[in-house]
Coordinates of C-alpha atoms in Angstrom, one line a residue:
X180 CA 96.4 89.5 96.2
X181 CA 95.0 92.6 94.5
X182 CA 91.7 91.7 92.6
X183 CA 91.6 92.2 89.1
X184 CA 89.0 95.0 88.9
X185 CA 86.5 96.3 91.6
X186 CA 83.5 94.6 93.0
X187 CA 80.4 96.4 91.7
X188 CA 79.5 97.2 95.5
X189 CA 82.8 98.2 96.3
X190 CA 83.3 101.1 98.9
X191 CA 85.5 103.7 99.1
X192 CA 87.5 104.8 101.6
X193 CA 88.6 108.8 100.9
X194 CA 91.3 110.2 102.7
X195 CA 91.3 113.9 101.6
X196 CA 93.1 116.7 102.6
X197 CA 91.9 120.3 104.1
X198 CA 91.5 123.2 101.9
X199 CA 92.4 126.8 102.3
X200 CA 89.0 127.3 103.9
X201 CA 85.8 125.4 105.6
X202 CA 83.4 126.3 103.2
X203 CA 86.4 124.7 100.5
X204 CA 86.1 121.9 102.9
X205 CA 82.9 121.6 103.1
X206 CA 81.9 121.6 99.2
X207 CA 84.5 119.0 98.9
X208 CA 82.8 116.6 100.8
X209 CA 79.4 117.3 99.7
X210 CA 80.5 116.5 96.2
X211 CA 82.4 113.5 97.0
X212 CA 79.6 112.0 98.7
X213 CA 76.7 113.7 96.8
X214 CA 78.1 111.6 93.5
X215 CA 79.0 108.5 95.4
X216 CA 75.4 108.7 96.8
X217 CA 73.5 109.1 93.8
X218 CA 75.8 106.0 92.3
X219 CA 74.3 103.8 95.3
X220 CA 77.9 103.2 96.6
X221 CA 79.6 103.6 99.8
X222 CA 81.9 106.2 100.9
X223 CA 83.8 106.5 104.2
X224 CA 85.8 109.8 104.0
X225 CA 88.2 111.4 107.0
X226 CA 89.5 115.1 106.6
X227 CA 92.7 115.8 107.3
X228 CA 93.3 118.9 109.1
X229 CA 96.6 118.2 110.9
X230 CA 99.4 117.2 108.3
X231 CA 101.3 115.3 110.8
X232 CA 98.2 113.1 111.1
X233 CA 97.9 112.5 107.7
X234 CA 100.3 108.9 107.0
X235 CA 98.6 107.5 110.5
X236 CA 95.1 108.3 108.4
X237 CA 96.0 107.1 105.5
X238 CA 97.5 103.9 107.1
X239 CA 94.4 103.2 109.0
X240 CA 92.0 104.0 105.7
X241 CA 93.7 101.9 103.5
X242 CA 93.9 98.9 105.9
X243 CA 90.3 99.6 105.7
X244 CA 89.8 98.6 102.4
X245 CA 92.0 96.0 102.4
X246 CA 89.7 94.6 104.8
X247 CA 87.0 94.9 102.9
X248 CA 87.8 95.1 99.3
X249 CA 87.4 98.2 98.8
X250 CA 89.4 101.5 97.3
X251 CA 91.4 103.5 99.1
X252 CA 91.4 107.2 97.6
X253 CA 93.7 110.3 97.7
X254 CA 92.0 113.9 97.4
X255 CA 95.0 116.3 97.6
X256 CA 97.9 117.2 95.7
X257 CA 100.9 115.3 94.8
X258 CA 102.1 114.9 98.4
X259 CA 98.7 113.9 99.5
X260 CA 98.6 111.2 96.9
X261 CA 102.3 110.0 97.7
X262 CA 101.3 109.4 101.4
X263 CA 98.5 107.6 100.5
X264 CA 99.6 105.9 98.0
X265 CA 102.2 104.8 99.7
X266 CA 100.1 102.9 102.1
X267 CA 98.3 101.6 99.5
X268 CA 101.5 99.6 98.3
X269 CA 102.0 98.8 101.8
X270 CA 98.5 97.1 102.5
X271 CA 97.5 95.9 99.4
X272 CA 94.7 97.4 98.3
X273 CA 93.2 99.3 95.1
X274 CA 94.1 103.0 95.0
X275 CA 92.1 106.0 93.2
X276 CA 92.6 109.7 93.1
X277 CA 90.8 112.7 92.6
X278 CA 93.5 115.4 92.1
X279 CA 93.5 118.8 94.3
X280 CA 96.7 120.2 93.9
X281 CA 98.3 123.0 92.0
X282 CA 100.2 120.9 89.1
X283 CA 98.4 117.6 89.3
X284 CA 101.1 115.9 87.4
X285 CA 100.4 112.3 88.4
X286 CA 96.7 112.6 87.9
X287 CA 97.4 114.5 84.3
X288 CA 99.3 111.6 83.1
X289 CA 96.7 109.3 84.1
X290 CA 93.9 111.1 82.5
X291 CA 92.1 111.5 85.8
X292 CA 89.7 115.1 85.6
X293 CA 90.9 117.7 87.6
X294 CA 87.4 118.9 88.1
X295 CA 86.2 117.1 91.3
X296 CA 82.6 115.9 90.8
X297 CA 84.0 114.5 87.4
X298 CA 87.1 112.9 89.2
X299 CA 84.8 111.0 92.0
X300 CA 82.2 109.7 88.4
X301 CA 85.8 108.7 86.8
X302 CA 86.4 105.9 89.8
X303 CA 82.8 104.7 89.5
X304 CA 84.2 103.0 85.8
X305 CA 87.6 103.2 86.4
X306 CA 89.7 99.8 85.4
X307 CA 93.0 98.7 87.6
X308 CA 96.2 99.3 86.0
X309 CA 99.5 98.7 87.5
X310 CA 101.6 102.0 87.1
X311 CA 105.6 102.5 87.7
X312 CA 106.8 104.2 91.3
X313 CA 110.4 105.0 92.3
X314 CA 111.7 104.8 95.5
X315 CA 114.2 106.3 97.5
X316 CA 115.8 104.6 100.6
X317 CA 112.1 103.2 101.9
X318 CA 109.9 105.9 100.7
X319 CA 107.8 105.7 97.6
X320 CA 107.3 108.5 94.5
X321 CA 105.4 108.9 91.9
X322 CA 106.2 112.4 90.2
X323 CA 109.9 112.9 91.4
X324 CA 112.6 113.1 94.6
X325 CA 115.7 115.6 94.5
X326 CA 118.2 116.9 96.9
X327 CA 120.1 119.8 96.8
X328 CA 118.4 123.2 96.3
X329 CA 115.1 121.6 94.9
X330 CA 114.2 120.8 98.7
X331 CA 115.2 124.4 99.8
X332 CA 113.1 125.5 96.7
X333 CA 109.8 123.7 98.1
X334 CA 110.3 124.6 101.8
X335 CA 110.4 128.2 101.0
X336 CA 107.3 128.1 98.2
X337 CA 105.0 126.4 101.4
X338 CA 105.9 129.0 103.2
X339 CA 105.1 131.4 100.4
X340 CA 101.7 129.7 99.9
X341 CA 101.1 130.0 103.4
X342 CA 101.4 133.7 103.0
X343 CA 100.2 134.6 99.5
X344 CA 98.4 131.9 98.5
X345 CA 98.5 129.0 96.2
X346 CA 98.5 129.8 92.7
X347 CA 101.8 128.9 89.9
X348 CA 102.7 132.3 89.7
X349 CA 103.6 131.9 93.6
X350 CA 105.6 128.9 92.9
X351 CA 107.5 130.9 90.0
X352 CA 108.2 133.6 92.4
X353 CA 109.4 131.6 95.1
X354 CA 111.5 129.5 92.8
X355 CA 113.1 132.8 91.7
X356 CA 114.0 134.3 95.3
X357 CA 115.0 130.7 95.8
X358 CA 118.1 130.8 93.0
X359 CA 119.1 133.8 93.6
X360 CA 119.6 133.0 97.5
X361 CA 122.5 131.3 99.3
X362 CA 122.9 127.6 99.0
X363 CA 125.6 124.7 99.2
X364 CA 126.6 122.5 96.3
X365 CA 126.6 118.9 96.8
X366 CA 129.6 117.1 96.1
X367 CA 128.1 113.2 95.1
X368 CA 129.1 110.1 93.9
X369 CA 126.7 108.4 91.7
X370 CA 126.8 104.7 91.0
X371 CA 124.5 103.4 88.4
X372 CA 124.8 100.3 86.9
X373 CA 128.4 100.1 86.7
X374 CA 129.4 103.7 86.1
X375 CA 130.5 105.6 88.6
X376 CA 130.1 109.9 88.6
X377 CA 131.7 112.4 90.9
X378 CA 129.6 115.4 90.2
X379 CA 129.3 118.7 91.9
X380 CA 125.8 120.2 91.6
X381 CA 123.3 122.3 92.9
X382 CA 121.2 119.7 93.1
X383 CA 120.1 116.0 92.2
X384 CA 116.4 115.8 90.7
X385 CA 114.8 112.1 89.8
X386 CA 111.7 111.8 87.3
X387 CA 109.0 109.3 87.1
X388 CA 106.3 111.0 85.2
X389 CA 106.7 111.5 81.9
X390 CA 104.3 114.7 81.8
X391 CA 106.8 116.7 83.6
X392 CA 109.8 115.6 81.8
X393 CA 107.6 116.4 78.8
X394 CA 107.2 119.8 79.7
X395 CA 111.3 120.8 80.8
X396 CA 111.9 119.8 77.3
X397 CA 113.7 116.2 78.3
X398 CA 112.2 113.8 75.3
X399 CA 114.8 111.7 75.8
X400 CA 114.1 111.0 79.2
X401 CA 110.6 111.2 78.8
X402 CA 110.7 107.7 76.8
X403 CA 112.7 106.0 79.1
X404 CA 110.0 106.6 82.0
X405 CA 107.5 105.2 79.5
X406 CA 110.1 102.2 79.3
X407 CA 110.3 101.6 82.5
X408 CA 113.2 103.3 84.1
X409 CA 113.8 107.1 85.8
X410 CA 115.1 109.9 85.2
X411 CA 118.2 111.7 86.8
X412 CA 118.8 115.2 85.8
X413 CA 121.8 117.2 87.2
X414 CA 123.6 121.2 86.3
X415 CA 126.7 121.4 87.1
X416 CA 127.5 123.9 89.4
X417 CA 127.3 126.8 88.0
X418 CA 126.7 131.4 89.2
X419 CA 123.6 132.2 90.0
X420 CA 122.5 133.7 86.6
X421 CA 123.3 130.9 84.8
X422 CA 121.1 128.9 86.9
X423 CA 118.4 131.3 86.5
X424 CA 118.6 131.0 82.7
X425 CA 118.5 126.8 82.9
X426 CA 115.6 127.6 85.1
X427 CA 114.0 129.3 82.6
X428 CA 114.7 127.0 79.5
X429 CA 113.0 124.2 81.7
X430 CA 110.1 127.0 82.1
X431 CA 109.9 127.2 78.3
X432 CA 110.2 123.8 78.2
X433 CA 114.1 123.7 76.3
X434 CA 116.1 122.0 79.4
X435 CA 117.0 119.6 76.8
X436 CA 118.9 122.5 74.7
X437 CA 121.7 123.1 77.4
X438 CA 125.0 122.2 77.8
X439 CA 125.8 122.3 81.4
X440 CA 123.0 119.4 82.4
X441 CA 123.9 115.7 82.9
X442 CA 120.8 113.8 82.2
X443 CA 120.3 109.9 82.2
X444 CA 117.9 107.0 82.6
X445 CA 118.4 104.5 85.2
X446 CA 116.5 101.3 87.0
X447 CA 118.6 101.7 90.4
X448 CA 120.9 104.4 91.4
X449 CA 123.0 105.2 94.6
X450 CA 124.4 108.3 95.7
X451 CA 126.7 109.0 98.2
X452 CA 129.0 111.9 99.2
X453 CA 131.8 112.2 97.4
X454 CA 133.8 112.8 99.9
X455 CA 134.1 112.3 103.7
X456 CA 131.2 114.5 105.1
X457 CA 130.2 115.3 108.8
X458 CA 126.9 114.9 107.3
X459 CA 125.1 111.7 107.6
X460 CA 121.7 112.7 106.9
X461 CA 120.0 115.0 104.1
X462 CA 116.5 116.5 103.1
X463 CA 115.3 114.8 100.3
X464 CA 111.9 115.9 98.9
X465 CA 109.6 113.1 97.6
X466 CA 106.5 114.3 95.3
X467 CA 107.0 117.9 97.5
X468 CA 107.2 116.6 101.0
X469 CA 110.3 117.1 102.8
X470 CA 112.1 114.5 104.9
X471 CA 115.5 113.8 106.3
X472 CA 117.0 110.4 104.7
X473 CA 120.5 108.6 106.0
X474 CA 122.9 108.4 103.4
X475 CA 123.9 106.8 101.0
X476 CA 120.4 107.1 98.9
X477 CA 119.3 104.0 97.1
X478 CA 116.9 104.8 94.2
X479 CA 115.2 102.1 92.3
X480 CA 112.0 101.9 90.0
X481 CA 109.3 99.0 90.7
X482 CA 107.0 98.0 88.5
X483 CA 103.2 97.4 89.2
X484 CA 103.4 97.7 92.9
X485 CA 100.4 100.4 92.9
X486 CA 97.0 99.5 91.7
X487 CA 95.6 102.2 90.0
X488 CA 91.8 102.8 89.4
X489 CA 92.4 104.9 85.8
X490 CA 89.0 106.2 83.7
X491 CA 88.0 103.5 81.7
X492 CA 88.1 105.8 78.6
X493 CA 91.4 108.1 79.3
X494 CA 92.0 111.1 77.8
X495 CA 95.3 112.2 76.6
X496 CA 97.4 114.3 79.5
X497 CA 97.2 118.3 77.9

């Protein structure tokens, strides 16, 4: 059983991801424990240099605080926070964040700072609320999963990162070379609460935060996140300027505006090739990590699984 709120004394247990640099590394750490410090409370903290290490970390951490009722915390990006997060669920135990990453959707929505020394003095009077996640097959997501070109899209913009850096004009450029590259259309079957979809499309994106469905222009689905459900978004397959200019409208934040987009809500969803494939397996991303999933894909929103420690007095996500 989760407790309602925090004890006073409660420790936290920081599992936080390397920067670009030591001396990024290093001022990290000194802030999270400098503000922890001067609070009186504990803090337990393991850098993560090796991203294969990272879910045996995070597993270990947040047993951790299970054990000891305390708060396992994410400093990273989005796929940082899935990871842990996703332990989290697993073990039972209160989960914070203090948001590294380039977009920061999940901790937008939330109202958590993105400044760090403010994010750390956020979970010192932060109250629990149970948020939405999505899943897909057995892996947890908080911001989105896709297949199709949107995995291609991510493996290519780490590799960009890797060699110009991480800023969103990177991201934008990779996206670009992406489109305009070679890829293969799925061909899918979607079965969602008794309707049934053959659809051929570049590829299959699935929305749980309501910031970024907010931004692409999709209103629409952006209440039905808030009402529990997620949000499917599909283009039919179309050349590749076409799919540059729905690329842009979802820049400019007019997705909503085309024509060629199927876009619905859902609470469970499956999705399986639409005809007989040699493939049995396909990269799905979840929150920007990359994995390879069997088919068919089984997505499904639960409810109030993750425990989030949110600032007591939230601000509005800009």
């Amino acid at each position: 059983m989760y407790s309602a709120e925090p004890g006073p004394n409660a420790a936290f247990y920081v599992v936080m991801n390397a920067g670009s640099g030591h001396s990024e590394t290093e001022l990290r750490k000194s802030t999270i424990r400098d503000v922890l410090q001067e609070a009186g409370r504990t803090c337990h903290l393991e850098v993560v240099d090796d991203p294969s290490k990272l879910g045996e970390i995070a597993r270990h951490m947040a047993r951790q605080a299970k054990e000891n009722e305390g708060v396992v915390v994410a400093a990273g990006g989005d796929g940082t926070i899935n990871t842990v997060a996703h332990e989290a669920v697993r073990q039972g135990c209160l989960f914070g964040v203090l948001p590294q990453g380039t977009f920061n959707y999940f901790g937008r929505t939330h109202g958590i700072p993105e400044d760090l020394a403010d994010a750390v003095r956020a979970l010192l009077d932060a109250r629990v609320t149970p948020v939405q996640i999505g899943m897909v097959n057995d892996r947890i997501f908080l911001v989105n999963a896709s297949v199709g070109l949107y995995p291609q899209l991510l493996e290519a913009r780490e590799q960009d990162k890797r060699q110009y850096g991480r800023s969103r004009f990177v991201a934008i450029f990779s996206a670009l070379k992406t489109a305009l590259g070679r890829y293969r259309p799925l061909r899918i079957t979607l079965d969602t609460e008794g309707i049934t979809r053959k659809l051929r499309t570049p590829t299959l994106f699935v929305g749980n935060n309501r910031l970024q469905m907010e931004q692409v222009g999709m209103e629409p689905l952006t209440d039905a996140v808030e009402d529990g459900e997620l949000a499917a978004i599909a283009p039919r397959s179309v050349g590749k300027l076409a799919m540059l200019g729905l690329m842009l409208r979802g820049a400019l934040g007019r997705l909503g505006e085309a024509e060629n987009v199927i876009a619905f809500s859902f609470k469970r969803l499956t999705v399986k090739h639409a005809r007989l494939s040699p493939r049995k397996r396909i990269k799905v991303a979840t929150d920007g990590e990359v994995t390879h999933m069997d088919m068919p894909l089984e997505f499904r929103v639960v409810e109030g699984r993750l425990k989030l420690l949110k600032p007591s007095a939230s601000p509005a996500a800009e």
